[in-house]
Amino acid sequence: MNVRDLYASIKGVQHLLETERDTQSYLSEPLRRRLWLWRRGFLTRSGVLYGLEESNYREYVTDSQRFVRTKRINGPWSIALSNKLAFHWLLHPFDDHRMSVYGMLHNGSFHAIDSLRPPRAIGDGGTSRSRSRSKPSVTSAIGPSGTRSVEMGRSGPSHNPDETDRNGPDWVVDRLEDERRLVLKWVQGGGGNNVLLCSRVDGGYRVNGDRLSEPAFRSRLADLEDYLVCEFVEQGWFPSELYPETPNTIRIVTMYDDAAGEPFVGAAIQRMGTADSEPMDNFSQGGLTAEIDVETGELGPGAQLPYDGDLEWYATHPDTGTRIEGAQIPGWSRIRDRILEFAETYSYIPYIGWDVVVTGEDGEFTVLEGNSYPGLKSIQVHGPLLTDDRVRRFYERHGVC
């Protein structure tokens, strides 16, 4: 084991222990039960989620395998997924499926990354948006305060000194006057942490639902270091109907089959926000997750993480009443096939958890993030991964199980 893998393993064990410590406050399992789970590599929470017994626990990827061993699968390429800016650059060949990353807040300044792209055209039903950049071009857009944006052709960005090194809070405030909503992400964050949904509202601003005055908002921005300033991607009618107050993303896990020389989808789930999880759709924060039939795009029932008691299942959304079980993701086959095309292009990165948001009715989508060792509790709550022979072989080949 090299130094990088050793460090990743130590950090993984640390994360595992911290997660178990954090879950003890709301899962009152007997100590004997906990000891049984720990000896087999599972957190207490997983015992509740999966209904683990002696007869079935070997069919699940354990928490210790996920936290420690899956981190090693992508080797040095894991950096390209854990760093959001590196991932954005990696996806440049698939620009139509990238969100705009306008720049980064660093040392109090705004450092431009992408051009300020023209607004996306409103699609069918007023919910989907698409942009056409089929021809190489250099654009120059006037910013919200009369400044000229970064110029960018198909080969990449070229930074305009009028835009780069502007005061960071000034740039964000000015841009919100035009776009009304932006997403700020810490370049190294994961799991939905360190993501700020910022919006301009009457008399001030909102950050993840908290209302702030302009001075308070500027102060919050001034404290941010290495945060990417991204466009807010409007979701289409399907995810919006599930729960309109949060982005509702799809997680698609691709695995590369070395023997067959092709990628495949190991698992896929639809995530849905709730009143408990706002402003995000994270399962660990009270959101729902529903299994996606990889062949048809049909959803199973929604599951919600229990804070005490038993796992909750929903055929309809508990807040909106929208049907979950049996609902069909529009354009699913096109989404799946396009993601597999991405995975084929990056075959040297064999294990990727793609977070995408559906933006239209015919397979339009935007990739929000990539994950090098995606969380599995929101997936395996719907059933064990290792009952799929192809998935088991993948994990065995990479030393996970």
Short mmCIF file of C-alpha atoms in Angstrom, two decimals:
data_model
loop_
_atom_site.label_atom_id
_atom_site.label_comp_id
_atom_site.label_asym_id
_atom_site.label_seq_id
_atom_site.Cartn_x
_atom_site.Cartn_y
_atom_site.Cartn_z
CA MET A 1 0.00 0.00 0.00
CA ASN A 2 1.46 3.37 -1.00
CA VAL A 3 1.44 6.50 1.13
CA ARG A 4 -1.59 7.96 -0.65
CA ASP A 5 -3.66 4.83 -0.09
CA LEU A 6 -2.54 4.59 3.52
CA TYR A 7 -3.58 8.19 4.15
CA ALA A 8 -6.95 7.59 2.45
CA SER A 9 -7.49 4.48 4.59
CA ILE A 10 -6.72 6.32 7.81
CA LYS A 11 -9.07 9.14 6.87
CA GLY A 12 -11.71 6.60 5.92
CA VAL A 13 -11.51 4.88 9.30
CA GLN A 14 -11.69 8.27 11.01
CA HIS A 15 -14.80 9.19 8.99
CA LEU A 16 -16.36 5.82 9.81
CA LEU A 17 -15.86 6.33 13.54
CA GLU A 18 -17.16 9.90 13.39
CA THR A 19 -20.29 8.77 11.55
CA GLU A 20 -21.00 6.07 14.14
CA ARG A 21 -20.52 8.58 16.94
CA ASP A 22 -22.97 11.01 15.29
CA THR A 23 -25.66 8.36 14.81
CA GLN A 24 -25.68 7.12 18.40
CA SER A 25 -27.83 10.03 19.52
CA TYR A 26 -30.92 8.82 17.66
CA LEU A 27 -30.58 5.07 17.18
CA SER A 28 -31.11 3.22 20.44
CA GLU A 29 -29.97 -0.26 19.41
CA PRO A 30 -28.86 -2.65 22.18
CA LEU A 31 -25.10 -2.88 22.71
CA ARG A 32 -25.11 -6.56 21.81
CA ARG A 33 -26.67 -5.72 18.44
CA ARG A 34 -24.14 -2.95 17.84
CA LEU A 35 -21.23 -5.24 18.60
CA TRP A 36 -22.59 -7.79 16.13
CA LEU A 37 -22.78 -5.10 13.43
CA TRP A 38 -19.38 -3.61 14.20
CA ARG A 39 -17.64 -7.00 13.95
CA ARG A 40 -19.10 -7.39 10.46
CA GLY A 41 -18.11 -3.90 9.31
CA PHE A 42 -21.45 -2.10 9.59
CA LEU A 43 -22.54 1.06 11.36
CA THR A 44 -25.49 0.86 13.71
CA ARG A 45 -27.60 2.88 11.30
CA SER A 46 -27.04 0.31 8.54
CA GLY A 47 -28.45 -2.42 10.73
CA VAL A 48 -31.71 -0.46 10.90
CA LEU A 49 -31.75 0.51 7.22
CA TYR A 50 -30.92 -2.89 5.77
CA GLY A 51 -32.49 -5.23 8.33
CA LEU A 52 -29.18 -7.08 8.62
CA GLU A 53 -29.14 -10.67 9.80
CA GLU A 54 -26.69 -13.56 9.73
CA SER A 55 -28.41 -14.84 6.58
CA ASN A 56 -28.11 -11.68 4.45
CA TYR A 57 -25.32 -9.37 5.64
CA ARG A 58 -22.79 -10.80 3.15
CA GLU A 59 -24.92 -9.46 0.29
CA TYR A 60 -24.27 -5.84 1.27
CA VAL A 61 -21.23 -3.66 0.75
CA THR A 62 -20.24 -2.90 4.34
CA ASP A 63 -19.62 0.56 5.75
CA SER A 64 -15.95 -0.21 6.36
CA GLN A 65 -15.60 -1.33 2.73
CA ARG A 66 -17.26 1.84 1.51
CA PHE A 67 -15.37 4.28 3.73
CA VAL A 68 -11.96 2.64 3.39
CA ARG A 69 -11.70 0.42 0.30
CA THR A 70 -13.90 2.11 -2.30
CA LYS A 71 -11.78 5.25 -1.84
CA ARG A 72 -8.89 3.40 -3.51
CA ILE A 73 -10.74 2.29 -6.66
CA ASN A 74 -9.98 5.39 -8.75
CA GLY A 75 -6.45 5.83 -7.49
CA PRO A 76 -4.97 9.26 -8.28
CA TRP A 77 -7.97 10.08 -10.47
CA SER A 78 -10.15 10.39 -7.38
CA ILE A 79 -8.78 13.94 -7.14
CA ALA A 80 -10.51 14.81 -10.43
CA LEU A 81 -13.86 13.98 -8.84
CA SER A 82 -13.35 15.27 -5.30
CA ASN A 83 -12.23 18.67 -6.60
CA LYS A 84 -15.31 20.32 -8.14
CA LEU A 85 -13.31 22.64 -10.37
CA ALA A 86 -11.18 19.78 -11.71
CA PHE A 87 -14.37 17.83 -12.45
CA HIS A 88 -15.86 20.83 -14.25
CA TRP A 89 -12.79 21.03 -16.48
CA LEU A 90 -12.83 17.26 -17.00
CA LEU A 91 -16.36 17.51 -18.43
CA HIS A 92 -15.41 20.13 -21.01
CA PRO A 93 -16.02 17.73 -23.96
CA PHE A 94 -19.64 17.46 -22.80
CA ASP A 95 -20.23 21.17 -22.40
CA ASP A 96 -23.96 20.99 -23.12
CA HIS A 97 -24.39 19.00 -19.91
CA ARG A 98 -22.25 21.22 -17.68
CA MET A 99 -23.53 24.00 -15.50
CA SER A 100 -21.67 27.30 -15.74
CA VAL A 101 -19.01 27.90 -13.10
CA TYR A 102 -18.58 31.64 -13.30
CA GLY A 103 -15.63 31.90 -11.00
CA MET A 104 -14.14 31.36 -7.55
CA LEU A 105 -14.10 33.42 -4.38
CA HIS A 106 -10.49 33.44 -3.20
CA ASN A 107 -8.74 35.83 -0.83
CA GLY A 108 -11.74 38.16 -0.96
CA SER A 109 -11.66 38.44 -4.76
CA PHE A 110 -13.65 36.97 -7.61
CA HIS A 111 -11.50 34.95 -10.02
CA ALA A 112 -13.23 34.23 -13.32
CA ILE A 113 -13.45 30.68 -14.70
CA ASP A 114 -16.23 30.48 -17.32
CA SER A 115 -17.67 33.18 -19.49
CA LEU A 116 -20.98 34.62 -18.39
CA ARG A 117 -22.96 32.56 -20.84
CA PRO A 118 -26.14 33.97 -22.32
CA PRO A 119 -29.34 32.93 -20.55
CA ARG A 120 -30.66 29.51 -21.51
CA ALA A 121 -33.73 29.41 -23.72
CA ILE A 122 -36.94 28.41 -22.02
CA GLY A 123 -38.03 25.00 -23.31
CA ASP A 124 -41.30 23.11 -23.39
CA GLY A 125 -43.63 24.02 -20.56
CA GLY A 126 -41.34 26.82 -19.42
CA THR A 127 -39.30 24.50 -17.22
CA SER A 128 -36.50 23.08 -19.32
CA ARG A 129 -33.56 25.07 -20.56
CA SER A 130 -30.96 24.34 -23.18
CA ARG A 131 -28.08 26.19 -24.75
CA SER A 132 -26.65 25.80 -28.20
CA ARG A 133 -22.89 26.07 -28.63
CA SER A 134 -22.36 23.89 -31.65
CA LYS A 135 -19.89 26.27 -33.29
CA PRO A 136 -16.59 27.50 -31.84
CA SER A 137 -17.06 31.08 -30.80
CA VAL A 138 -15.74 33.83 -28.64
CA THR A 139 -18.37 35.73 -26.71
CA SER A 140 -18.18 38.93 -24.78
CA ALA A 141 -21.07 39.75 -22.49
CA ILE A 142 -21.65 42.88 -20.50
CA GLY A 143 -21.88 42.11 -16.80
CA PRO A 144 -24.51 43.43 -14.40
CA SER A 145 -22.43 46.47 -13.43
CA GLY A 146 -21.27 47.37 -16.90
CA THR A 147 -18.10 45.28 -16.62
CA ARG A 148 -17.14 43.01 -19.46
CA SER A 149 -17.23 39.28 -18.80
CA VAL A 150 -14.57 36.69 -19.46
CA GLU A 151 -14.16 35.78 -23.09
CA MET A 152 -14.31 32.08 -23.83
CA GLY A 153 -14.16 29.93 -26.92
CA ARG A 154 -14.56 26.19 -27.27
CA SER A 155 -10.94 25.66 -26.22
CA GLY A 156 -11.55 27.13 -22.77
CA PRO A 157 -11.67 30.37 -20.82
CA SER A 158 -9.47 33.41 -21.25
CA HIS A 159 -9.68 35.68 -18.24
CA ASN A 160 -10.56 39.32 -18.66
CA PRO A 161 -8.76 41.55 -16.13
CA ASP A 162 -11.93 43.63 -15.75
CA GLU A 163 -13.67 40.55 -14.34
CA THR A 164 -10.92 38.66 -12.51
CA ASP A 165 -9.77 40.06 -9.16
CA ARG A 166 -12.96 42.04 -8.59
CA ASN A 167 -14.14 42.24 -5.03
CA GLY A 168 -15.83 38.88 -4.42
CA PRO A 169 -18.92 40.01 -2.48
CA ASP A 170 -19.47 42.84 -4.99
CA TRP A 171 -19.44 40.41 -7.89
CA VAL A 172 -21.93 38.01 -6.29
CA VAL A 173 -24.28 40.82 -5.23
CA ASP A 174 -24.16 42.35 -8.70
CA ARG A 175 -24.78 39.03 -10.39
CA LEU A 176 -27.74 38.24 -8.16
CA GLU A 177 -29.41 41.42 -9.39
CA ASP A 178 -29.49 39.77 -12.82
CA GLU A 179 -29.90 36.04 -12.16
CA ARG A 180 -31.68 36.22 -8.77
CA ARG A 181 -30.24 32.82 -7.75
CA LEU A 182 -26.73 31.38 -7.60
CA VAL A 183 -25.13 28.30 -6.08
CA LEU A 184 -21.89 28.59 -4.13
CA LYS A 185 -19.91 25.38 -3.56
CA TRP A 186 -16.74 24.78 -1.65
CA VAL A 187 -14.32 23.38 -4.20
CA GLN A 188 -13.48 20.36 -2.02
CA GLY A 189 -16.87 19.74 -0.36
CA GLY A 190 -18.93 16.58 -0.65
CA GLY A 191 -22.18 14.99 0.44
CA GLY A 192 -24.17 18.19 0.04
CA ASN A 193 -22.14 19.91 2.74
CA ASN A 194 -20.77 23.40 2.15
CA VAL A 195 -23.29 24.18 -0.59
CA LEU A 196 -25.00 27.57 -0.35
CA LEU A 197 -28.15 28.32 -2.32
CA CYS A 198 -28.20 32.09 -2.57
CA SER A 199 -31.14 34.15 -3.80
CA ARG A 200 -32.10 37.81 -4.07
CA VAL A 201 -35.40 38.57 -2.34
CA ASP A 202 -37.26 41.75 -1.47
CA GLY A 203 -35.34 43.61 1.18
CA GLY A 204 -32.35 41.29 1.27
CA TYR A 205 -31.04 37.83 0.51
CA ARG A 206 -31.59 34.20 1.41
CA VAL A 207 -28.82 31.67 2.01
CA ASN A 208 -30.10 28.11 2.42
CA GLY A 209 -33.41 29.52 3.60
CA ASP A 210 -31.96 31.99 6.12
CA ARG A 211 -32.88 35.60 5.43
CA LEU A 212 -29.98 38.08 5.57
CA SER A 213 -29.63 41.81 5.14
CA GLU A 214 -27.19 43.01 2.50
CA PRO A 215 -24.44 43.82 5.06
CA ALA A 216 -24.87 40.40 6.69
CA PHE A 217 -24.86 38.71 3.27
CA ARG A 218 -21.68 40.53 2.23
CA SER A 219 -20.06 39.54 5.52
CA ARG A 220 -21.01 35.90 4.92
CA LEU A 221 -19.49 36.03 1.45
CA ALA A 222 -16.30 37.67 2.72
CA ASP A 223 -15.70 34.67 4.99
CA LEU A 224 -15.82 32.16 2.10
CA GLU A 225 -12.54 30.80 0.77
CA ASP A 226 -12.23 28.74 -2.41
CA TYR A 227 -15.95 28.69 -3.15
CA LEU A 228 -17.12 28.25 -6.72
CA VAL A 229 -19.85 30.61 -7.94
CA CYS A 230 -22.17 28.56 -10.16
CA GLU A 231 -25.35 29.10 -12.10
CA PHE A 232 -28.57 27.86 -10.53
CA VAL A 233 -29.82 25.13 -12.86
CA GLU A 234 -33.61 25.12 -13.20
CA GLN A 235 -35.00 21.62 -12.90
CA GLY A 236 -37.71 20.37 -15.23
CA TRP A 237 -41.34 19.68 -14.45
CA PHE A 238 -40.79 16.09 -13.28
CA PRO A 239 -38.37 16.71 -10.41
CA SER A 240 -40.14 19.97 -9.57
CA GLU A 241 -43.45 18.18 -9.08
CA LEU A 242 -41.84 15.75 -6.67
CA TYR A 243 -40.90 18.63 -4.36
CA PRO A 244 -40.57 22.16 -5.75
CA GLU A 245 -38.64 23.68 -2.84
CA THR A 246 -35.39 21.76 -3.45
CA PRO A 247 -33.33 20.53 -6.38
CA ASN A 248 -34.23 16.84 -6.80
CA THR A 249 -31.27 15.03 -8.27
CA ILE A 250 -30.60 11.60 -9.71
CA ARG A 251 -27.58 9.63 -8.54
CA ILE A 252 -26.28 7.20 -11.19
CA VAL A 253 -23.36 4.96 -10.22
CA THR A 254 -21.32 3.71 -13.18
CA MET A 255 -18.75 0.93 -12.97
CA TYR A 256 -16.28 -0.09 -15.66
CA ASP A 257 -16.25 -3.78 -16.55
CA ASP A 258 -12.67 -4.54 -17.59
CA ALA A 259 -13.53 -8.02 -18.84
CA ALA A 260 -16.27 -6.76 -21.16
CA GLY A 261 -14.47 -3.52 -21.98
CA GLU A 262 -17.51 -1.36 -21.24
CA PRO A 263 -19.17 0.59 -18.42
CA PHE A 264 -22.50 -0.31 -16.88
CA VAL A 265 -24.91 1.25 -14.42
CA GLY A 266 -24.51 -0.44 -11.06
CA ALA A 267 -27.30 1.47 -9.37
CA ALA A 268 -29.51 4.54 -9.82
CA ILE A 269 -31.78 6.43 -7.44
CA GLN A 270 -34.02 9.49 -7.54
CA ARG A 271 -33.48 11.81 -4.58
CA MET A 272 -36.25 14.08 -3.35
CA GLY A 273 -36.22 16.92 -0.86
CA THR A 274 -38.72 17.24 1.96
CA ALA A 275 -39.72 19.88 4.50
CA ASP A 276 -37.12 18.25 6.78
CA SER A 277 -34.26 18.35 4.28
CA GLU A 278 -34.70 21.83 2.76
CA PRO A 279 -32.94 23.43 1.00
CA MET A 280 -31.27 20.21 -0.22
CA ASP A 281 -32.47 16.73 -1.15
CA ASN A 282 -29.89 14.78 0.87
CA PHE A 283 -31.02 11.45 2.32
CA SER A 284 -28.91 11.99 5.43
CA GLN A 285 -30.71 15.28 6.10
CA GLY A 286 -34.26 13.92 5.85
CA GLY A 287 -34.76 13.62 2.09
CA LEU A 288 -36.30 10.66 0.29
CA THR A 289 -34.67 8.24 -2.10
CA ALA A 290 -36.40 5.95 -4.61
CA GLU A 291 -34.79 3.19 -6.62
CA ILE A 292 -34.80 3.66 -10.40
CA ASP A 293 -35.37 0.65 -12.62
CA VAL A 294 -32.29 0.95 -14.83
CA GLU A 295 -34.09 -0.50 -17.86
CA THR A 296 -37.36 1.46 -17.70
CA GLY A 297 -36.73 4.54 -15.54
CA GLU A 298 -39.64 3.65 -13.25
CA LEU A 299 -39.42 4.63 -9.59
CA GLY A 300 -39.99 2.36 -6.63
CA PRO A 301 -41.34 3.64 -3.30
CA GLY A 302 -39.50 6.41 -1.47
CA ALA A 303 -37.51 5.66 1.68
CA GLN A 304 -36.68 8.12 4.46
CA LEU A 305 -33.88 7.74 6.98
CA PRO A 306 -35.29 7.12 10.46
CA TYR A 307 -34.12 9.38 13.28
CA ASP A 308 -35.75 6.93 15.67
CA GLY A 309 -37.99 3.94 15.19
CA ASP A 310 -38.50 2.18 11.87
CA LEU A 311 -37.60 3.04 8.30
CA GLU A 312 -40.38 4.98 6.54
CA TRP A 313 -41.65 4.08 3.04
CA TYR A 314 -43.80 6.30 0.83
CA ALA A 315 -45.76 5.54 -2.33
CA THR A 316 -46.48 9.29 -2.57
CA HIS A 317 -44.46 12.23 -1.34
CA PRO A 318 -45.37 13.00 2.30
CA ASP A 319 -45.41 16.78 1.72
CA THR A 320 -46.69 17.24 -1.84
CA GLY A 321 -48.75 14.08 -2.34
CA THR A 322 -47.05 13.55 -5.71
CA ARG A 323 -46.90 9.92 -6.80
CA ILE A 324 -43.47 8.34 -6.35
CA GLU A 325 -43.91 4.61 -6.78
CA GLY A 326 -44.57 3.83 -10.43
CA ALA A 327 -43.65 7.32 -11.69
CA GLN A 328 -41.56 7.41 -14.85
CA ILE A 329 -38.51 9.63 -15.34
CA PRO A 330 -38.99 11.41 -18.69
CA GLY A 331 -36.35 10.56 -21.27
CA TRP A 332 -34.67 8.06 -18.95
CA SER A 333 -33.11 5.88 -21.66
CA ARG A 334 -31.40 8.91 -23.19
CA ILE A 335 -30.12 10.05 -19.80
CA ARG A 336 -28.78 6.58 -18.98
CA ASP A 337 -27.14 6.09 -22.37
CA ARG A 338 -25.54 9.53 -22.31
CA ILE A 339 -24.11 8.92 -18.83
CA LEU A 340 -22.71 5.61 -20.06
CA GLU A 341 -21.09 7.54 -22.92
CA PHE A 342 -19.45 9.79 -20.34
CA ALA A 343 -18.29 6.75 -18.36
CA GLU A 344 -16.83 5.19 -21.52
CA THR A 345 -14.91 8.38 -22.24
CA TYR A 346 -13.44 8.30 -18.74
CA SER A 347 -12.87 4.54 -18.59
CA TYR A 348 -9.65 5.18 -16.65
CA ILE A 349 -11.90 6.38 -13.80
CA PRO A 350 -13.82 3.13 -13.24
CA TYR A 351 -16.13 4.16 -10.39
CA ILE A 352 -18.21 7.34 -10.61
CA GLY A 353 -21.35 8.52 -8.85
CA TRP A 354 -22.96 11.05 -11.21
CA ASP A 355 -25.36 13.63 -9.74
CA VAL A 356 -27.65 14.95 -12.45
CA VAL A 357 -30.81 17.03 -12.57
CA VAL A 358 -33.46 16.48 -15.24
CA THR A 359 -34.15 19.76 -17.03
CA GLY A 360 -36.59 18.79 -19.78
CA GLU A 361 -39.04 16.20 -21.08
CA ASP A 362 -36.91 14.32 -23.58
CA GLY A 363 -33.73 13.33 -21.75
CA GLU A 364 -32.28 16.79 -21.16
CA PHE A 365 -30.13 16.96 -18.04
CA THR A 366 -27.26 18.79 -16.38
CA VAL A 367 -24.46 17.12 -14.43
CA LEU A 368 -23.98 18.83 -11.09
CA GLU A 369 -21.20 16.74 -9.55
CA GLY A 370 -19.17 13.57 -9.77
CA ASN A 371 -18.34 11.40 -6.76
CA SER A 372 -15.33 9.12 -6.41
CA TYR A 373 -16.69 6.97 -3.59
CA PRO A 374 -20.44 7.58 -3.60
CA GLY A 375 -22.48 6.93 -0.49
CA LEU A 376 -24.29 3.60 -0.50
CA LYS A 377 -26.84 3.77 2.31
CA SER A 378 -29.36 5.64 0.14
CA ILE A 379 -28.88 2.94 -2.53
CA GLN A 380 -28.68 -0.25 -0.46
CA VAL A 381 -31.72 0.75 1.58
CA HIS A 382 -33.57 -0.53 -1.51
CA GLY A 383 -31.67 -3.82 -1.60
CA PRO A 384 -28.13 -5.22 -1.42
CA LEU A 385 -25.73 -4.41 -4.23
CA LEU A 386 -23.80 -7.67 -4.12
CA THR A 387 -26.71 -9.81 -5.31
CA ASP A 388 -25.92 -8.44 -8.77
CA ASP A 389 -23.10 -10.68 -10.06
CA ARG A 390 -21.63 -7.96 -12.28
CA VAL A 391 -21.50 -5.49 -9.39
CA ARG A 392 -19.96 -8.11 -7.10
CA ARG A 393 -17.27 -8.93 -9.66
CA PHE A 394 -16.47 -5.23 -10.04
CA TYR A 395 -15.97 -4.77 -6.30
CA GLU A 396 -13.99 -8.00 -6.01
CA ARG A 397 -11.73 -6.99 -8.90
CA HIS A 398 -10.93 -3.72 -7.12
CA GLY A 399 -10.29 -5.32 -3.73
CA VAL A 400 -13.40 -3.97 -2.00
CA CYS A 401 -14.91 -7.33 -1.03
#
